[in-house]
Short mmCIF file of C-alpha atoms and ligand atoms in Angstrom, two decimals:
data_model
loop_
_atom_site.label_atom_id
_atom_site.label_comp_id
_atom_site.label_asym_id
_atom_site.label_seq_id
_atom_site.Cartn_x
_atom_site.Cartn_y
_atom_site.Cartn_z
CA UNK H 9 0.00 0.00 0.00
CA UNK H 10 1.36 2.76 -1.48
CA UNK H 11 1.77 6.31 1.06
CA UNK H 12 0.84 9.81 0.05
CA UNK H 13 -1.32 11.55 2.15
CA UNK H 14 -1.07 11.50 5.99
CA UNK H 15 -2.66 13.00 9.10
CA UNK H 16 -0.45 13.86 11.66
CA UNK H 17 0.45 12.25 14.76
CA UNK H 18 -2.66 13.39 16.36
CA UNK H 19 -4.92 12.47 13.53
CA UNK H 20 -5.26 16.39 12.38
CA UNK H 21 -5.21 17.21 8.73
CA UNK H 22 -3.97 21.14 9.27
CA UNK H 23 -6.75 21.48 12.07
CA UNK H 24 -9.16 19.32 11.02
CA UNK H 25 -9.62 16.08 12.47
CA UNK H 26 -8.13 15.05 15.76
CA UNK H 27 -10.08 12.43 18.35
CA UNK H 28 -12.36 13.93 20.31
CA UNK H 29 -14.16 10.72 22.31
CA UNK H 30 -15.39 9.96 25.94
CA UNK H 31 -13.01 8.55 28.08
CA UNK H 32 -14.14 5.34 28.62
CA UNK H 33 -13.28 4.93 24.90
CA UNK H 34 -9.48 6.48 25.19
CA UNK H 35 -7.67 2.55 25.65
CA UNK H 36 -9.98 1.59 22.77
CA UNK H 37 -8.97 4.42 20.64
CA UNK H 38 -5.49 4.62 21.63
CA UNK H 39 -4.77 1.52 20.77
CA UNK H 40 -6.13 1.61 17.47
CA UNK H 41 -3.71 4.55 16.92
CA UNK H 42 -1.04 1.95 18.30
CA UNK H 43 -1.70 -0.75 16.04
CA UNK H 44 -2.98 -0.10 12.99
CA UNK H 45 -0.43 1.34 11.10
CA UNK H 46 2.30 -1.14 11.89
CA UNK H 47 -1.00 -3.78 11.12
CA UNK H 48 -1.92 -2.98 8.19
CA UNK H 49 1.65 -2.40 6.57
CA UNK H 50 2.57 -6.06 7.38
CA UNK H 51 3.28 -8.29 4.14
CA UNK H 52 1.19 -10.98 5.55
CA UNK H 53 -1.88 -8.58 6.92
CA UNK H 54 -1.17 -6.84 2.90
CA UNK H 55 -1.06 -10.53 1.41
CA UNK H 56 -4.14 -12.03 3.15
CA UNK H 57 -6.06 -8.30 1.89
CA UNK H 58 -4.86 -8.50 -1.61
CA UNK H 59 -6.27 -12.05 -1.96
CA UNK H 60 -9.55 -11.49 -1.03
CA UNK H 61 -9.90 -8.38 -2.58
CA UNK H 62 -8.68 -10.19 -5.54
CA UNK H 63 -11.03 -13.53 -5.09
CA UNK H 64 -13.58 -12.74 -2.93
CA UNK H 65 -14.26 -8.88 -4.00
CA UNK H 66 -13.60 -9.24 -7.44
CA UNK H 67 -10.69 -6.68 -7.75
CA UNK H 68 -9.40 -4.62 -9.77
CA UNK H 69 -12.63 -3.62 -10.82
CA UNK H 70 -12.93 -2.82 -14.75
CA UNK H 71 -11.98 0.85 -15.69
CA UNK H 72 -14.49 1.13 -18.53
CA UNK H 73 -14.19 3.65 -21.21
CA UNK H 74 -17.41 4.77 -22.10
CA UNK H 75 -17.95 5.25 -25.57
CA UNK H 76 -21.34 6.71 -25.81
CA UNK H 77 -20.52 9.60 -22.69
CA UNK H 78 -17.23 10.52 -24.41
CA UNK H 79 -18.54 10.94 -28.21
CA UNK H 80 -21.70 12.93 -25.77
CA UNK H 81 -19.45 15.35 -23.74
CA UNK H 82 -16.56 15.41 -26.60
CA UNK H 83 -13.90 13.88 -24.00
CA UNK H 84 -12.32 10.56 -22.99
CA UNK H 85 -14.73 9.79 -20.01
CA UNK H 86 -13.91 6.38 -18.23
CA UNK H 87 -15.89 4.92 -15.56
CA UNK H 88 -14.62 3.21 -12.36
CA UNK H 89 -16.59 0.34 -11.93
CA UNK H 90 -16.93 -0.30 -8.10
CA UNK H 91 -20.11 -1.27 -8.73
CA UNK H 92 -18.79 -4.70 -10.04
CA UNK H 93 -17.60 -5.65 -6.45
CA UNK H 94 -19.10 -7.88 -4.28
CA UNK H 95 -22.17 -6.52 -2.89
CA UNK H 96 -22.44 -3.81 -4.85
CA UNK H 97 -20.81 -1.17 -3.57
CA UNK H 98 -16.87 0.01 -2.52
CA UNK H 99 -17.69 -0.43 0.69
CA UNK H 100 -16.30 -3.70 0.96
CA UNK H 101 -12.59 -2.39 0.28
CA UNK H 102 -12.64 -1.04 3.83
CA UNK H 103 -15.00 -3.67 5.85
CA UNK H 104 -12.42 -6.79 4.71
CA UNK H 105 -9.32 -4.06 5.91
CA UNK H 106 -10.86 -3.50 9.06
CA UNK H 107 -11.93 -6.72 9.95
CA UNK H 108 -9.02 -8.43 9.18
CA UNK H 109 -7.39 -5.87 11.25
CA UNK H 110 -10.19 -6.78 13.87
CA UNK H 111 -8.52 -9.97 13.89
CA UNK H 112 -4.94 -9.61 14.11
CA UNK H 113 -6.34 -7.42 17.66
CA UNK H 114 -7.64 -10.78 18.61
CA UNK H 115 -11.74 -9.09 18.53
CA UNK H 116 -14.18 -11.62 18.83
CA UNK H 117 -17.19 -9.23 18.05
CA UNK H 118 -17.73 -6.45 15.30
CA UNK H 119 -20.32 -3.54 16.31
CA UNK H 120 -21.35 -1.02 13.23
CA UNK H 121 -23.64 1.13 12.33
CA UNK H 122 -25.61 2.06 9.02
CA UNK H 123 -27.93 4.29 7.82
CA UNK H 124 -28.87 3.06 4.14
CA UNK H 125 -27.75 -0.48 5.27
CA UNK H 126 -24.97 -0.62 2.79
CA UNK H 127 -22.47 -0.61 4.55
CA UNK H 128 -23.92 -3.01 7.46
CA UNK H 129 -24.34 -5.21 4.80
CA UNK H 130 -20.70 -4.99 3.38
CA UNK H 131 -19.52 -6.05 7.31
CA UNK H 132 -22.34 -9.06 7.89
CA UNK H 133 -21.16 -9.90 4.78
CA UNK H 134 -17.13 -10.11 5.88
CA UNK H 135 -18.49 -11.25 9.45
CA UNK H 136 -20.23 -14.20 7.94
CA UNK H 137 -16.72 -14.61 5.55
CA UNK H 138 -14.09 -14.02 8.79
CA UNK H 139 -16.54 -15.75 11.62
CA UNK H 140 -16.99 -13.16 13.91
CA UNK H 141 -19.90 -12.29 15.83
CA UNK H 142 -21.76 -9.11 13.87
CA UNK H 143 -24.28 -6.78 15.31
CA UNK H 144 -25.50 -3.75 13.32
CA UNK H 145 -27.02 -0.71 14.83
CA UNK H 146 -29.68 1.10 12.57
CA UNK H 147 -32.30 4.03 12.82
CA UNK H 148 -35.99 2.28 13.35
CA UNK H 149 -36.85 4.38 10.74
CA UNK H 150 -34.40 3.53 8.12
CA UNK H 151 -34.80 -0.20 8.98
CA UNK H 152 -39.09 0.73 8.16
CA UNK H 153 -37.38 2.23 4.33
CA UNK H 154 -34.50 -0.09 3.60
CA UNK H 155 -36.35 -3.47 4.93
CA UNK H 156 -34.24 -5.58 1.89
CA UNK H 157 -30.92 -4.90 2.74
CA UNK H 158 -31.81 -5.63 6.61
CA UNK H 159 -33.01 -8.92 5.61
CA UNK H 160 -29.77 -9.11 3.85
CA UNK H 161 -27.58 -8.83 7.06
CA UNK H 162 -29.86 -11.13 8.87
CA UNK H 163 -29.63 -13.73 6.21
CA UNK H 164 -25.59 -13.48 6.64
CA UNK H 165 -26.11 -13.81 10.37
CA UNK H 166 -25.79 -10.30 11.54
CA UNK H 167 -28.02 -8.86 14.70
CA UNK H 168 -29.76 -5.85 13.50
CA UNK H 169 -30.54 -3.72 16.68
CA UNK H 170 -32.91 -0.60 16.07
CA UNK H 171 -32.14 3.03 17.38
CA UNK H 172 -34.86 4.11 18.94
CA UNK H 173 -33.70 7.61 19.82
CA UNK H 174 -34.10 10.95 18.42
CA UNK H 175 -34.75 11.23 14.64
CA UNK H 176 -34.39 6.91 14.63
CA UNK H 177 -31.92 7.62 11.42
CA UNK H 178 -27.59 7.25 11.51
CA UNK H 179 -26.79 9.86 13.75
CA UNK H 180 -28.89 7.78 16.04
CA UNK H 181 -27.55 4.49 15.14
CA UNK H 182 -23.88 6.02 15.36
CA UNK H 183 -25.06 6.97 19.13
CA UNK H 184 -26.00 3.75 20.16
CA UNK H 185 -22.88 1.93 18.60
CA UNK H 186 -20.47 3.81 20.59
CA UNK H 187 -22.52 3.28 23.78
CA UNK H 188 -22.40 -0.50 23.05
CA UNK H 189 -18.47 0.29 22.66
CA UNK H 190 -18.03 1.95 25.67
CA UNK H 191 -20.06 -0.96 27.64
CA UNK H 192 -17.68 -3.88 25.35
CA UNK H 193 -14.36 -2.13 25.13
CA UNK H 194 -12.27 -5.45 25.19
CA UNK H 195 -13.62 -7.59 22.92
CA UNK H 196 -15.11 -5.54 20.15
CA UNK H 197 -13.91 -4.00 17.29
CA UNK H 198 -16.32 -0.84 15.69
CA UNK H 199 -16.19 -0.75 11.94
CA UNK H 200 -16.84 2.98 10.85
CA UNK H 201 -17.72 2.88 6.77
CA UNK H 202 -16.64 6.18 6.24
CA UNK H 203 -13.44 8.36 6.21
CA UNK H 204 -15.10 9.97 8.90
CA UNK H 205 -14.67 9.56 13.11
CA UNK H 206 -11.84 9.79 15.53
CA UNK H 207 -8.57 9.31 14.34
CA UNK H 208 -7.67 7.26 13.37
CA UNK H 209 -10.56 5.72 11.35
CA UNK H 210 -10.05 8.64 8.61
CA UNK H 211 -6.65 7.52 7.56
CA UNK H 212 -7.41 3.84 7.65
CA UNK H 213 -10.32 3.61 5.82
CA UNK H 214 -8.52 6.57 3.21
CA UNK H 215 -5.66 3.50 2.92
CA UNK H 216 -8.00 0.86 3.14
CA UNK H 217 -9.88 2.31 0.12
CA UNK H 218 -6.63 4.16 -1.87
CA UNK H 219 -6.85 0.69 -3.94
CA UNK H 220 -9.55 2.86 -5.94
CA UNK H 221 -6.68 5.40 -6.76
CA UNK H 222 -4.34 2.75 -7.18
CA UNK H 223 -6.14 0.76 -9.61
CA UNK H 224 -7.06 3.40 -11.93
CA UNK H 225 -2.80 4.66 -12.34
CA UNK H 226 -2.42 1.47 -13.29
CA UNK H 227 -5.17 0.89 -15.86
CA UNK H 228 -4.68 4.05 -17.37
CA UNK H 229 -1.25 3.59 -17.77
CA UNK H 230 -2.17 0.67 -20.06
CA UNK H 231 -4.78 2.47 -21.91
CA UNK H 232 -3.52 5.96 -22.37
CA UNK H 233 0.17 5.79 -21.90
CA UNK H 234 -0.60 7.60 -18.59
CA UNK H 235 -1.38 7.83 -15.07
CA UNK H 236 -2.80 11.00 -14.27
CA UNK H 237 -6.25 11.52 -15.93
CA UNK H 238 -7.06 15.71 -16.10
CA UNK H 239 -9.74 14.98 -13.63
CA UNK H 240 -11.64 12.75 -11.57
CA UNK H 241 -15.13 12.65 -10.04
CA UNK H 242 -16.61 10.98 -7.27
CA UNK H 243 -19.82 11.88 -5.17
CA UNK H 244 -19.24 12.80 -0.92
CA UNK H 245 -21.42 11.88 1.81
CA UNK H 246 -18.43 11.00 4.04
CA UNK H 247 -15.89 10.45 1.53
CA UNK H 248 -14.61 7.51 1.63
CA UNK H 249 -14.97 6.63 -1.65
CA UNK H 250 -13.84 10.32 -2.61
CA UNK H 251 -10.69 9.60 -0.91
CA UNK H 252 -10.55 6.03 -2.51
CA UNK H 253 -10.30 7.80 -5.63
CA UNK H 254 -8.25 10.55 -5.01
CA UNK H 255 -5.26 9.24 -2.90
CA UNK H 256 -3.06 8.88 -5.19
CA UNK H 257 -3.65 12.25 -7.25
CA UNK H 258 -3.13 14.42 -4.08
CA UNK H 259 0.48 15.02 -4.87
CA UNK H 260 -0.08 15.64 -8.29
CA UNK H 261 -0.74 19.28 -9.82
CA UNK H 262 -2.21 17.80 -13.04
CA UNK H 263 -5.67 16.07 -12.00
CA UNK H 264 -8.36 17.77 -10.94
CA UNK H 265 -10.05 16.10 -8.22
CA UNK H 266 -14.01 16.92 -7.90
CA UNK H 267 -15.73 15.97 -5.00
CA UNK H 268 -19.53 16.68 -5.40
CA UNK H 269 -22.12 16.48 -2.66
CA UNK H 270 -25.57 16.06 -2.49
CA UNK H 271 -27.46 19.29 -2.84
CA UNK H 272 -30.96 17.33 -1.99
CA UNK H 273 -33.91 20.23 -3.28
CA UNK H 274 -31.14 23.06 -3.59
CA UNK H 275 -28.46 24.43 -0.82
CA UNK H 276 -31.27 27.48 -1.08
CA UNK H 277 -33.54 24.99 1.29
CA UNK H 278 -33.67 23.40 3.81
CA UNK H 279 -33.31 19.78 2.37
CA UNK H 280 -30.14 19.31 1.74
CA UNK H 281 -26.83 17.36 2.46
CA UNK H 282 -24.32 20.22 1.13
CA UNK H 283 -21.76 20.09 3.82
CA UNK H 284 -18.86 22.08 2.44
CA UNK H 285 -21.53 24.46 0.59
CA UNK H 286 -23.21 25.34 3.76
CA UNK H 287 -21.62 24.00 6.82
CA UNK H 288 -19.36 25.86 9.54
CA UNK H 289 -16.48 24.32 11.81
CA UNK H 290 -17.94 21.83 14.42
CA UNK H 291 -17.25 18.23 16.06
CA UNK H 292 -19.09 15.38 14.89
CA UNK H 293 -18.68 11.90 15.42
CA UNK H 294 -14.83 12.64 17.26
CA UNK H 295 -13.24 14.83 14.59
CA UNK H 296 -13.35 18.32 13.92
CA UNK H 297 -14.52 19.44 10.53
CA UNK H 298 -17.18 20.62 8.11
CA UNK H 299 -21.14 20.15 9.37
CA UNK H 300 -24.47 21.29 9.12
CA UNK H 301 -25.41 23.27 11.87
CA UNK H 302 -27.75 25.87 13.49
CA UNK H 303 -26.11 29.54 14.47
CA UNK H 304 -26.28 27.24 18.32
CA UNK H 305 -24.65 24.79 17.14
CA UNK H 306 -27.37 21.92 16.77
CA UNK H 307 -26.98 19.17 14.12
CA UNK H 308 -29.76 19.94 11.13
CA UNK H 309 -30.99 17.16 10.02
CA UNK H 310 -29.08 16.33 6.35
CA UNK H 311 -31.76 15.67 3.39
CA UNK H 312 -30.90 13.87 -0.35
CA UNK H 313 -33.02 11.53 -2.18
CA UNK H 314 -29.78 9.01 -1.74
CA UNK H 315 -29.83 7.63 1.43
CA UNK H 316 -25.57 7.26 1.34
CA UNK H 317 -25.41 11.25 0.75
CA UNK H 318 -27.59 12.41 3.93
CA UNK H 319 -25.01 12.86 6.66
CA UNK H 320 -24.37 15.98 8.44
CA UNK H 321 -20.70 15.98 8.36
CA UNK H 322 -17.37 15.25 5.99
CA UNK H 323 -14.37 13.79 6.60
CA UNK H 324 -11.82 15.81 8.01
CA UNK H 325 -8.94 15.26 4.89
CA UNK H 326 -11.66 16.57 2.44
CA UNK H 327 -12.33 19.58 5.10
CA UNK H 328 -8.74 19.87 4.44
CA UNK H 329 -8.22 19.58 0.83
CA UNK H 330 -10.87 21.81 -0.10
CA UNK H 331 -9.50 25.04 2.09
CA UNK H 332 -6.28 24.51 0.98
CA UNK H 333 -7.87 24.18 -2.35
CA UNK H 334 -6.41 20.39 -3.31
CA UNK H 335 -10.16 19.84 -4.29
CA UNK H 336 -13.20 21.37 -5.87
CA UNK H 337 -16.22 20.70 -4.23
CA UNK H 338 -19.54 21.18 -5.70
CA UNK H 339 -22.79 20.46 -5.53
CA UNK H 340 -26.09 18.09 -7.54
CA UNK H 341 -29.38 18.76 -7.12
CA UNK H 342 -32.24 15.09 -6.66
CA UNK H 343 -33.48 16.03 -10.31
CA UNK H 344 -30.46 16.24 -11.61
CA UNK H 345 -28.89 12.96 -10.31
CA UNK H 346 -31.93 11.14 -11.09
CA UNK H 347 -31.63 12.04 -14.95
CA UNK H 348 -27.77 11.01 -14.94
CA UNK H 349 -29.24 7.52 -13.26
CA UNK H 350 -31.39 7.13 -16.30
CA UNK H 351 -28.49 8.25 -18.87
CA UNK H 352 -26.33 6.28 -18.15
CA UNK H 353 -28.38 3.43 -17.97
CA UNK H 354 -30.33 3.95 -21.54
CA UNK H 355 -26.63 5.17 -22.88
CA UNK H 356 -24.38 2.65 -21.66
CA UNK H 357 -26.85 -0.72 -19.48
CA UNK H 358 -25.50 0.29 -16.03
CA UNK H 359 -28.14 1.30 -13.38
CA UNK H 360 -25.76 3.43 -11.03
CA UNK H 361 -26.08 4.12 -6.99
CA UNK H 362 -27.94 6.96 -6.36
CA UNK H 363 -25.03 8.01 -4.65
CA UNK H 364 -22.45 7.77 -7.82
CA UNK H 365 -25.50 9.24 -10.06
CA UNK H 366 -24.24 12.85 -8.35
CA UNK H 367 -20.67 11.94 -9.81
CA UNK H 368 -22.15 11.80 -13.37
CA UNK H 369 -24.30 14.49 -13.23
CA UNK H 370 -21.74 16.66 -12.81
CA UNK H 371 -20.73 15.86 -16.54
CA UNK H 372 -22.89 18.13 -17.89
CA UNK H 373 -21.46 21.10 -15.76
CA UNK H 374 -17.91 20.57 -17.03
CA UNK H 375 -16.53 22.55 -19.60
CA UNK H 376 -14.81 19.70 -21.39
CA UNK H 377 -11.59 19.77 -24.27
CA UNK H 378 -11.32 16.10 -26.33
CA UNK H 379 -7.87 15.60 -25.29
CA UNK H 380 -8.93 15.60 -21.11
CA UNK H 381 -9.03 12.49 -19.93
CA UNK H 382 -12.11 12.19 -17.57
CA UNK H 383 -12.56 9.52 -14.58
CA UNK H 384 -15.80 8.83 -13.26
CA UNK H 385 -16.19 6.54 -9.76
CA UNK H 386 -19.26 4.87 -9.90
CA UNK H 387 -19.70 3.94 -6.22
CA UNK H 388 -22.26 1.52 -6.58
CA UNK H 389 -24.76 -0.17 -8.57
CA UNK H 390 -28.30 1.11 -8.57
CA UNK H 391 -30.38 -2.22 -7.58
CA UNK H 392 -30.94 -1.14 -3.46
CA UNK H 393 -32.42 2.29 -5.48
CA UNK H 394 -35.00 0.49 -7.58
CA UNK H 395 -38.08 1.54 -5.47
CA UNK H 396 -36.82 5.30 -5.91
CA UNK H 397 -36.21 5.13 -9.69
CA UNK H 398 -39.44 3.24 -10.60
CA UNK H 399 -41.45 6.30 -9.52
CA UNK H 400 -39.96 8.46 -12.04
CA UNK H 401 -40.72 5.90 -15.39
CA UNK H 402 -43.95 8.09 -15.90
CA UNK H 403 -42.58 11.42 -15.39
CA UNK H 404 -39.36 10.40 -17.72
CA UNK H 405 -41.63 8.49 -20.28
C1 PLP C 21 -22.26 4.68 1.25
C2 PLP C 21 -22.16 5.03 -0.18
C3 PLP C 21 -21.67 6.28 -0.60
C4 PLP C 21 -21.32 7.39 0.35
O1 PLP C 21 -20.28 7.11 1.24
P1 PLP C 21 -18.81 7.70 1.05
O2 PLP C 21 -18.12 7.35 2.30
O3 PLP C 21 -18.95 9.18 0.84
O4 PLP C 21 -18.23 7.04 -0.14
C5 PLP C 21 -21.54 6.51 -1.95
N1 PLP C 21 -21.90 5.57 -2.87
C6 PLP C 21 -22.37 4.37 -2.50
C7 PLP C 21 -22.76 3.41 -3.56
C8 PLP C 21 -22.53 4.05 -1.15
O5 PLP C 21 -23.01 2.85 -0.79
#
């Protein structure tokens, strides 16, 4: 695993970041910081990962150059297809890291928590792989609107406890997953699916999911004679695909790296997820960064039609990146991710996340030359977003 970006010692990128948790969660935590470098940079920990990201995942994942978008938007636009690996989603780059990590700390159980479910599914599904005990913490009310992906994670064994507090939604879930922490400090590892959290789950999951990065200098070295594309896209809800994408493009002063979050009805409204558009400097989850907030301070509840977009915060490296101006962060409306689903699918027979469907929208804001070399991340593939996309056939017809 290749090094480019780090936090400092302390988990701060500039001063955002940090770890910011209760103390009865300081051993936990500190030992983390401990371990998990000198873990995860072991030739056996890195040879056990690349097999079953190669085998089990399904990696590298295809870099497909899209005819139909390039002749569209008169550029070379390639797609990152991480909706080819198992489960549908990149999430599973970062649950196999972590759990394997999980392992080598001699864990027994694995807490998480989800909010769409993808990302509880992506650990029930290494739980059932590794043979660890798996319990997933998840709003009541996104466990009412995302029943088939919480009968996945039961099927693969996992206990799906509801959060009963507050709004019943992630910030909720992420609540009662720490408490469970706190009470189960010895035994338990807590997967966090985002670059997001005290340090230093931004960094590992940023490594964990670099292979994104990784993959694509590679396979457009074969197919263009080079390894830095002019730009590349990915959608943010707490960037850990992003930062999958980017990692290994932060050093360079060639690519463009566009990170574009979901701006739900319009950053005008209310309903939106538009962190960096409309958030100020707060702590969330044990880092310091980016979220939406009230003049006092409270969390506002995060809105987008894509259930992976809604959260209130970002992680701290893209807090970073975008002041110091490494990225350029914009923003998609609902209607206009919803028409790039349907492109692409009647263009090129992929039905894309929700999610990634902000990522290709953003095509059509790009001022585009035929020489730039355009990559795409499509997060996910669009079957958990079915229900949503079936109610716009009229409308679209
Ligand atoms: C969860 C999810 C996202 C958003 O999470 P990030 O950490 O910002 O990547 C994006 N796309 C898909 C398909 C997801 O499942």
């Amino acid at each position: 695993m290749k090094k480019t970006f780090n936090p400092d010692m302390q988990g701060y990128y500039g001063e955002y970041g940090g770890a910011f948790v209760p103390e009865m969660l300081y051993s936990n935590v500190a030992e983390l910081q401990k371990q998990y470098l000198k873990i995860i940079e072991d030739s056996d920990f890195q040879k056990e990962l690349k097999q079953l990201l190669h085998d089990y995942v399904g990696r590298p994942t295809p870099l497909f150059y899209s005819t139909n978008l390039s002749k569209q938007y008169g550029a070379k636009i390639y797609l990152k297809r991480e909706d080819l690996n198992h489960t549908g989603a990149h999430k599973i780059n970062n649950t196999i890291g972590q759990i394997l990590l999980a392992k080598r700390l001699n864990k027994k159980r694995i807490i998480a928590e989800t909010g769409a479910g993808q990302h509880g599914v992506a650990t029930a599904t290494t739980c059932a792989l590794l043979g660890l005990e798996c319990i997933v913490f998840m709003g009541a009310h996104d466990i009412e609107r995302q029943k088939p992906n919480v009968e996945r994670m039961q099927m693969l064994g996992a206990k799906v406890i509801p959060a009963l507090s507050g709004s019943k939604t992630l910030k909720d879930a992420t609540n009662e997953a720490i408490r469970e922490w706190i009470n189960n400090p010895t035994d338990t590892h807590y997967v966090i699916g985002s670059v997001v959290g005290p340090h230093p789950y931004p960094d590992m999951v940023a490594k964990f999911q670099s292979i994104i990065s990784e993959e694509i200098q590679s396979q457009l070295l074969v197919k263009e004679g080079t390894t830095n594309p002019d730009y590349v896209i990915a959608c943010v809800g707490g960037g850990s695909n992003a930062m999958g994408a980017f990692y290994h493009f932060i050093d360079n002063n060639h690519t463009k790296l566009i990170a574009i979050e979901a701006a739900g009805k319009g950053t005008d409204t209310d309903l939106t997820a538009a962190t960096i558009a409309l958030g100020k400097q707060g702590i969330i989850h044990g880092s310091k960064t980016y979220l939406i907030q009230t003049e006092d301070g409270q969390i506002i509840e995060p809105y987008s039609i894509s259930a992976g977009l809604d959260y209130p915060g970002i992680g701290p490296a893209h807090a970073y990146l975008h002041d110091t101006g490494k990225i350029h962060v914009d923003s998609v409306t609902d209607d206009e991710a919803i028409q790039a689903a349907f492109h692409l699918t009647r263009t090129d027979g992929i039905i894309p996340a929700l999610e990634s469907a902000h990522a290709l929208a953003y095509l059509n804001k790009m001022d585009l030359k035929p020489t730039d070399i355009v990559v795409v991340n499509v997060s996910g593939r669009g079957d958990k977003d079915m229900l949503t996309y079936s109610k716009f056939f009229n409308h679209e017809e």
